[in-house]
PDB file of C-alpha atoms in Angstrom:
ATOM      1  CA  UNK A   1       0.000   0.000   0.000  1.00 67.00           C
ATOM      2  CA  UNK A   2       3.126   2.196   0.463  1.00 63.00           C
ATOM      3  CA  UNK A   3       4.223   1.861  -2.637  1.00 64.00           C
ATOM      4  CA  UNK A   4       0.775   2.799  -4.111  1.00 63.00           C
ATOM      5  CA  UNK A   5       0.624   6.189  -1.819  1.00 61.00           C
ATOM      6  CA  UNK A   6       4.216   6.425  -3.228  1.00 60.00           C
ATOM      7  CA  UNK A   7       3.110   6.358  -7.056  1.00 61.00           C
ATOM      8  CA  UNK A   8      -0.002   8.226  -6.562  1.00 61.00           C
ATOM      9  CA  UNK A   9       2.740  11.119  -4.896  1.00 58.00           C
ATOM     10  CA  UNK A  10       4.427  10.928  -7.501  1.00 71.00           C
ATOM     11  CA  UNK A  11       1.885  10.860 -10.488  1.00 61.00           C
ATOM     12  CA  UNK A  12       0.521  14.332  -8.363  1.00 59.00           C
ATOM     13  CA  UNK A  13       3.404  15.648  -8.481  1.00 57.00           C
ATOM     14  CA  UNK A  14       4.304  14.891 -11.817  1.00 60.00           C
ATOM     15  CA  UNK A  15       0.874  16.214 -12.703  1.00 61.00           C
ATOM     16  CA  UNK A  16       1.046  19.427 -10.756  1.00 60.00           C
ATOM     17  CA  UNK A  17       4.822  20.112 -12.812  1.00 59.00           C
ATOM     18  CA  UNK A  18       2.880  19.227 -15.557  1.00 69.00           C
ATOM     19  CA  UNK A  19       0.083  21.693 -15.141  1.00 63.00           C
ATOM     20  CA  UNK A  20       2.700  24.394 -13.825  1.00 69.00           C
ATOM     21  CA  UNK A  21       4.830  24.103 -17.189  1.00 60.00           C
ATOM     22  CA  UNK A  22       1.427  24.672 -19.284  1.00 72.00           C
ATOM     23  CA  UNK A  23       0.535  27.871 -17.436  1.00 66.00           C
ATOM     24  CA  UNK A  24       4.052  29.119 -18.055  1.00 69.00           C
ATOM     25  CA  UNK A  25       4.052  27.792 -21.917  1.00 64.00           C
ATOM     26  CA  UNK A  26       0.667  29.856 -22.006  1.00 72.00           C
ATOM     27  CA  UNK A  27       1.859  32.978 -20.239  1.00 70.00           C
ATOM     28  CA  UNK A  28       4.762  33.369 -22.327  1.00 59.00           C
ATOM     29  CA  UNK A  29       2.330  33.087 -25.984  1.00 60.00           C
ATOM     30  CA  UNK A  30       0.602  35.565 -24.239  1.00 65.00           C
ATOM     31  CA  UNK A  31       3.801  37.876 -23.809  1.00 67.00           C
ATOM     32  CA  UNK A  32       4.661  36.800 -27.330  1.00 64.00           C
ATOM     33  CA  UNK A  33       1.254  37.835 -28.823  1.00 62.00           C
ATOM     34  CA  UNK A  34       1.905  41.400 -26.947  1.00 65.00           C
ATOM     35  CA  UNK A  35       5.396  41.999 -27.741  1.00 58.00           C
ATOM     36  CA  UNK A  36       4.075  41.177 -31.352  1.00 62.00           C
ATOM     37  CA  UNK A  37       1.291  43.320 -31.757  1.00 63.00           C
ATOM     38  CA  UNK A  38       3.052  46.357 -29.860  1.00 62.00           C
ATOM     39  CA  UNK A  39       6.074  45.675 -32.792  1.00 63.00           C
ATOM     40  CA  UNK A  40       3.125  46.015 -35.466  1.00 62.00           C
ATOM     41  CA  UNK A  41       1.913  48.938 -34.310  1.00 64.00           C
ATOM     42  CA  UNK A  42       5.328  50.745 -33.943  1.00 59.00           C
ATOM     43  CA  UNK A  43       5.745  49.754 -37.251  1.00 61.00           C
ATOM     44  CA  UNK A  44       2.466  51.419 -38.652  1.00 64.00           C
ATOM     45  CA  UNK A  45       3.426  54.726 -36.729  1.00 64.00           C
ATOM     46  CA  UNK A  46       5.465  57.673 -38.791  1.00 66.00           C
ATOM     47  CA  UNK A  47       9.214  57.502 -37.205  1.00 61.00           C
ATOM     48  CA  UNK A  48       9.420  60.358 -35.338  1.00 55.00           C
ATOM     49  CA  UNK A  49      10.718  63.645 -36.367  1.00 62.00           C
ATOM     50  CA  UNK A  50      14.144  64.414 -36.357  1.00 67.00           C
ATOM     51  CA  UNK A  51      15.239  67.589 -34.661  1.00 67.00           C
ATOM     52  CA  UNK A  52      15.749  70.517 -37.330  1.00 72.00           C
ATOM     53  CA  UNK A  53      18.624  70.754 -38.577  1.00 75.00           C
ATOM     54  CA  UNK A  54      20.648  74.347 -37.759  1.00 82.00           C
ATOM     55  CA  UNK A  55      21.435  77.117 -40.283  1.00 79.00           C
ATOM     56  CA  UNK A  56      25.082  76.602 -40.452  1.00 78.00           C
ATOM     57  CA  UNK A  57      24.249  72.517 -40.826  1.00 82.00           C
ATOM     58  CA  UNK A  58      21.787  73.190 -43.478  1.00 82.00           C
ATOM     59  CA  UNK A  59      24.864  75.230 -45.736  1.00 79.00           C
ATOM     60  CA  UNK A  60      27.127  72.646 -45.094  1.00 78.00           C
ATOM     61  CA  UNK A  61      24.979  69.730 -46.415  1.00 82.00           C
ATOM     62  CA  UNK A  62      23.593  71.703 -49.296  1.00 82.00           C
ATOM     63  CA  UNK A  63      27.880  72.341 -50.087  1.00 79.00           C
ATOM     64  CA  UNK A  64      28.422  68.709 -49.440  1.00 83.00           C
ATOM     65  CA  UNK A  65      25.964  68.325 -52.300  1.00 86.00           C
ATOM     66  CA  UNK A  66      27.228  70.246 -54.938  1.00 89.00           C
ATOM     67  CA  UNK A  67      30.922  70.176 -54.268  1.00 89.00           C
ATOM     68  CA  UNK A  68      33.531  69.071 -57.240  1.00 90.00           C
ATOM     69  CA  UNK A  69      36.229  66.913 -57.061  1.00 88.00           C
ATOM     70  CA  UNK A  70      39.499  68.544 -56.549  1.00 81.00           C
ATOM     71  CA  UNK A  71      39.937  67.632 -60.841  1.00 85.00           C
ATOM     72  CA  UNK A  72      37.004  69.317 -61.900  1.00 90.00           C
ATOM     73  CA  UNK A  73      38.329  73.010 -61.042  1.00 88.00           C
ATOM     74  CA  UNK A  74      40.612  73.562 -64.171  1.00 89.00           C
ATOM     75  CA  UNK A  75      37.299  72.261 -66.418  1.00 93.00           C
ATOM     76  CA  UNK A  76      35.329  74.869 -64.563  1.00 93.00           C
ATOM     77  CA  UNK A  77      37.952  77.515 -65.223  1.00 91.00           C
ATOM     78  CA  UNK A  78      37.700  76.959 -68.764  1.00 92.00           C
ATOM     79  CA  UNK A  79      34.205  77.122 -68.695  1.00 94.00           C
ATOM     80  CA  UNK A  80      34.195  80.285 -67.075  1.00 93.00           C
ATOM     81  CA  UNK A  81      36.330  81.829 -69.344  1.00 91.00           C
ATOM     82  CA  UNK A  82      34.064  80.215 -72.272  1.00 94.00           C
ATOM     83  CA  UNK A  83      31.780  81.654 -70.370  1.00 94.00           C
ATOM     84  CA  UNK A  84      33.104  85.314 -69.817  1.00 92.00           C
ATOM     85  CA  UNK A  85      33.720  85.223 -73.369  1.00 92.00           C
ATOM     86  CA  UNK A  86      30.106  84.355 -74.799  1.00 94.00           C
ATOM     87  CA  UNK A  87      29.070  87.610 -72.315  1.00 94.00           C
ATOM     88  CA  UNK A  88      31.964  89.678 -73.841  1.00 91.00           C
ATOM     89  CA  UNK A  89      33.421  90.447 -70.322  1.00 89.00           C
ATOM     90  CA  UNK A  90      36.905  90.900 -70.513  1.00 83.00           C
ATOM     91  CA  UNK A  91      39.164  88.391 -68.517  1.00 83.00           C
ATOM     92  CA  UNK A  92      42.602  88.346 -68.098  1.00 78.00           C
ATOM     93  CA  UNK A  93      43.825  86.348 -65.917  1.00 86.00           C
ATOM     94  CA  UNK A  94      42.251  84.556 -62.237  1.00 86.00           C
ATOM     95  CA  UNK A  95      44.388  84.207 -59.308  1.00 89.00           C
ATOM     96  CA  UNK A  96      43.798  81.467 -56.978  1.00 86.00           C
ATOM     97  CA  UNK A  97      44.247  80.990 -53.490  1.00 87.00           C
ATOM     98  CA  UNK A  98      43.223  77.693 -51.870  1.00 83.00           C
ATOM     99  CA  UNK A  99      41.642  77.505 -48.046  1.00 80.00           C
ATOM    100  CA  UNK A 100      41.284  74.146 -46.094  1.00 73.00           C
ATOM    101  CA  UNK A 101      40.194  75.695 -42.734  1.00 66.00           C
ATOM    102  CA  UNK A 102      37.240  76.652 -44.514  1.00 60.00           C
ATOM    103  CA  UNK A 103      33.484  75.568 -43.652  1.00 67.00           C
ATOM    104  CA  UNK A 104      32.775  72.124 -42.267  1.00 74.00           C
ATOM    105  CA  UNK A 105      36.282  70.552 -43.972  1.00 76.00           C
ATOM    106  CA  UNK A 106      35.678  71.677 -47.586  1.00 83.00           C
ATOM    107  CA  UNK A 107      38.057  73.190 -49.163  1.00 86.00           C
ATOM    108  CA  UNK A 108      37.213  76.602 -50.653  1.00 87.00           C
ATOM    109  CA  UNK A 109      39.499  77.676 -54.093  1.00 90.00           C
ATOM    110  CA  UNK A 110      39.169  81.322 -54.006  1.00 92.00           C
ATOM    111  CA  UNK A 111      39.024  82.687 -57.301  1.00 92.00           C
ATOM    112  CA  UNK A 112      39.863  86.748 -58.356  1.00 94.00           C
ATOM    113  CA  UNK A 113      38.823  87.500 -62.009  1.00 92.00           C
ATOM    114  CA  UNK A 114      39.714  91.358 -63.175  1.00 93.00           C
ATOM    115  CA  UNK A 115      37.386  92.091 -65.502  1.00 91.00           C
ATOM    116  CA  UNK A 116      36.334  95.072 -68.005  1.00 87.00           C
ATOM    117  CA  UNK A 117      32.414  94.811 -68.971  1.00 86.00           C
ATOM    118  CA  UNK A 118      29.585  96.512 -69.288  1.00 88.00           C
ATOM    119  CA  UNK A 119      26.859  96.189 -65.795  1.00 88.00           C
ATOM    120  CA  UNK A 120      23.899  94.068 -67.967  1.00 92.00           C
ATOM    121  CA  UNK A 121      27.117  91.647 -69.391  1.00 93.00           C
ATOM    122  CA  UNK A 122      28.264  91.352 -65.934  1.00 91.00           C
ATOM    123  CA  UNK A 123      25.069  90.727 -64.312  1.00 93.00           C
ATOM    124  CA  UNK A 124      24.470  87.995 -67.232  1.00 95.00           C
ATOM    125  CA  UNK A 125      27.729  86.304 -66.509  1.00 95.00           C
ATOM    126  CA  UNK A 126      27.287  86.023 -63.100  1.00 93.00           C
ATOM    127  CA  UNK A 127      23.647  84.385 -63.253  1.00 95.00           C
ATOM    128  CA  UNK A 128      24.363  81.921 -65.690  1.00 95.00           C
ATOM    129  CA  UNK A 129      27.717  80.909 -63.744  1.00 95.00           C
ATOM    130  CA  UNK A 130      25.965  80.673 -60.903  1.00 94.00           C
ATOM    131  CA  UNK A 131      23.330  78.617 -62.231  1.00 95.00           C
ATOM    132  CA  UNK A 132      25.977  76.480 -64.458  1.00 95.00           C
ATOM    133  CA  UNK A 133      27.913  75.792 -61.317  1.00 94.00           C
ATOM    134  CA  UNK A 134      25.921  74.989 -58.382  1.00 92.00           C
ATOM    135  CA  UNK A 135      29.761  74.482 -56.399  1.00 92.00           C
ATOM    136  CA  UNK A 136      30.476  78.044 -57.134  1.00 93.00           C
ATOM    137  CA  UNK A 137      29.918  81.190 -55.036  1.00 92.00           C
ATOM    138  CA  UNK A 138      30.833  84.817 -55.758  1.00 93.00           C
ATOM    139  CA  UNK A 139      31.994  86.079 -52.850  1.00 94.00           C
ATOM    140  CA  UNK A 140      32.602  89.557 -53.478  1.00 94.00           C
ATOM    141  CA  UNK A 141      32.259  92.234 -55.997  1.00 93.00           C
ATOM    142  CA  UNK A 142      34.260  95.452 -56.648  1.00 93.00           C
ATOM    143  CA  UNK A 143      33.424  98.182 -59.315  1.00 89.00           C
ATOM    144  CA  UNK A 144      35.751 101.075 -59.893  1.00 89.00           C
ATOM    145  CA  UNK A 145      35.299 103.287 -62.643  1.00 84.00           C
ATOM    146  CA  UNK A 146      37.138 106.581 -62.969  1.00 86.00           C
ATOM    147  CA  UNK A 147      34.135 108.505 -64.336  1.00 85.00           C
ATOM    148  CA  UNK A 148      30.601 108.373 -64.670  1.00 80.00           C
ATOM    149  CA  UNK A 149      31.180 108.329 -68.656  1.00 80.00           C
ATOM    150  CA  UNK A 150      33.034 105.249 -68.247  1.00 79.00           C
ATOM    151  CA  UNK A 151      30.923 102.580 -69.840  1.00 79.00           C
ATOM    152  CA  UNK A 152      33.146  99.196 -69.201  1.00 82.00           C
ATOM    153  CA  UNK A 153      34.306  99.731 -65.331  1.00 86.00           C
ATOM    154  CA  UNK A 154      36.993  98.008 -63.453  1.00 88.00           C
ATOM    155  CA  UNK A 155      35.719  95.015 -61.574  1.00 90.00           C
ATOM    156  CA  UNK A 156      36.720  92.192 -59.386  1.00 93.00           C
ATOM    157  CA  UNK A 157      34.931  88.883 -58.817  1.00 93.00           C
ATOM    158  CA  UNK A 158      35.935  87.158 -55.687  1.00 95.00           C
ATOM    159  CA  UNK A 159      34.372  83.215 -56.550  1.00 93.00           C
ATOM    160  CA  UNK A 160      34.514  80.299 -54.223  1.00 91.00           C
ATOM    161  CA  UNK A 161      34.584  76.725 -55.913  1.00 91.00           C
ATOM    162  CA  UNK A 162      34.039  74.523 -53.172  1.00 89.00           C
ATOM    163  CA  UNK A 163      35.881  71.516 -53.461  1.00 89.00           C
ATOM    164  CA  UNK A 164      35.048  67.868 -51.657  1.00 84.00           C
ATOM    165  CA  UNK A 165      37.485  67.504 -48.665  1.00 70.00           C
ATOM    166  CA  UNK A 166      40.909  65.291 -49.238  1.00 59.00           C
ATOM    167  CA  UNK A 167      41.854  66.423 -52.485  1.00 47.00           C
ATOM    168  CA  UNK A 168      43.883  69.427 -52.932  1.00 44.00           C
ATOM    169  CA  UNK A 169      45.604  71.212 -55.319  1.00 42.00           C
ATOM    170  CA  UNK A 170      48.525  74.047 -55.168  1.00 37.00           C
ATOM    171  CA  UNK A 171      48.361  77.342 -55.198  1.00 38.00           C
ATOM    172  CA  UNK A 172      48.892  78.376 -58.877  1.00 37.00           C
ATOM    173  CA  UNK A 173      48.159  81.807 -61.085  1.00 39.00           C
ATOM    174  CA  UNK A 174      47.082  81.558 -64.613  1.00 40.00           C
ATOM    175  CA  UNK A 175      46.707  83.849 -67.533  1.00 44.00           C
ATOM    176  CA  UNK A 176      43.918  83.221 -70.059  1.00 45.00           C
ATOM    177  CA  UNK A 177      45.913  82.188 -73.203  1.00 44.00           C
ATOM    178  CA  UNK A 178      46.031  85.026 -75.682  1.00 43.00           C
ATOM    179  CA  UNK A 179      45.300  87.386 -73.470  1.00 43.00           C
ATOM    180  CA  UNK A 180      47.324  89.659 -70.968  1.00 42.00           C
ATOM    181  CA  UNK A 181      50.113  88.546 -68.240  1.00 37.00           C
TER     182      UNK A 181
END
């Protein structure tokens, strides 16, 4: 009879482990189930926004964007000149001057054109270069003319071509074939 109270423990027991393992089994489908339907609806919902970007962050990504490869400056040049040509402004020579401490690690090749034009050929120029050349940025412009009469002033463009960081070039000062030293 011992042994039978012995077996009958044990079956119980066995039962009870039994019954305990289910309710765990079925707690954890539950948790499953949850975890699962929380996951779809994070899915379904718009990420959320990032934080605006700032000003200065803005620039430098739009410059990331349009920036040339170190190679592409002497094409440009020539273009320019085409350029300056087709708008009968008178360029003789660009000067360069190279900056890598410049914005965000590009590096700016500072360009100084003298030129001789008239203001609606100048204005031309510049709006089709800058619309040719999304990398390029005039910087600054000077106008000196002697008297009012004068009809093709003396003026300086001060142009940026912004260059993609880790290529660089020397600086170097050119003369437009043909044309003055």
């Amino acid at each position: 009879m011992l042994l039978l109270a012995g077996a009958v423990v044990i079956a119980l027991a066995a039962h009870l482990v039994r019954l305990q393992v289910e309710a765990q089994s079925q707690q954890a489908h539950v948790r499953i189930g949850k975890l699962r339907s929380s996951i779809a609806t994070a899915a379904r919902q718009p990420a959320a926004p990032k934080a605006p970007a700032s000003p200065d962050q803005q620039t430098l990504s739009a410059l990331y964007r349009v920036a040339y490869p170190q190679g592409d400056v002497n094409r440009i040049m020539r273009q320019l000149y085409a350029l300056g040509t087709q708008h009968q402004l008178d360029l003789q020579q660009a000067d360069f001057r190279q900056d890598t401490q410049g914005f965000g690690g590009l590096v700016q090749q500072q360009v100084t054109l003298p030129v001789q034009a008239r203001y609606p050929q100048l204005k031309a120029f510049m709006l089709q270069a800058l619309q040719q050349f999304p990398g390029l940025s005039i910087d600054q412009i000077v106008i000196q003319r002697e008297n009012v009469a004068q009809d093709r002033p003396e003026v300086t463009l001060k142009l940026s071509i912004w260059v993609s960081p880790g290529t660089t070039a020397p600086t170097i000062k050119t003369t437009q074939p043909g044309r003055g030293s």
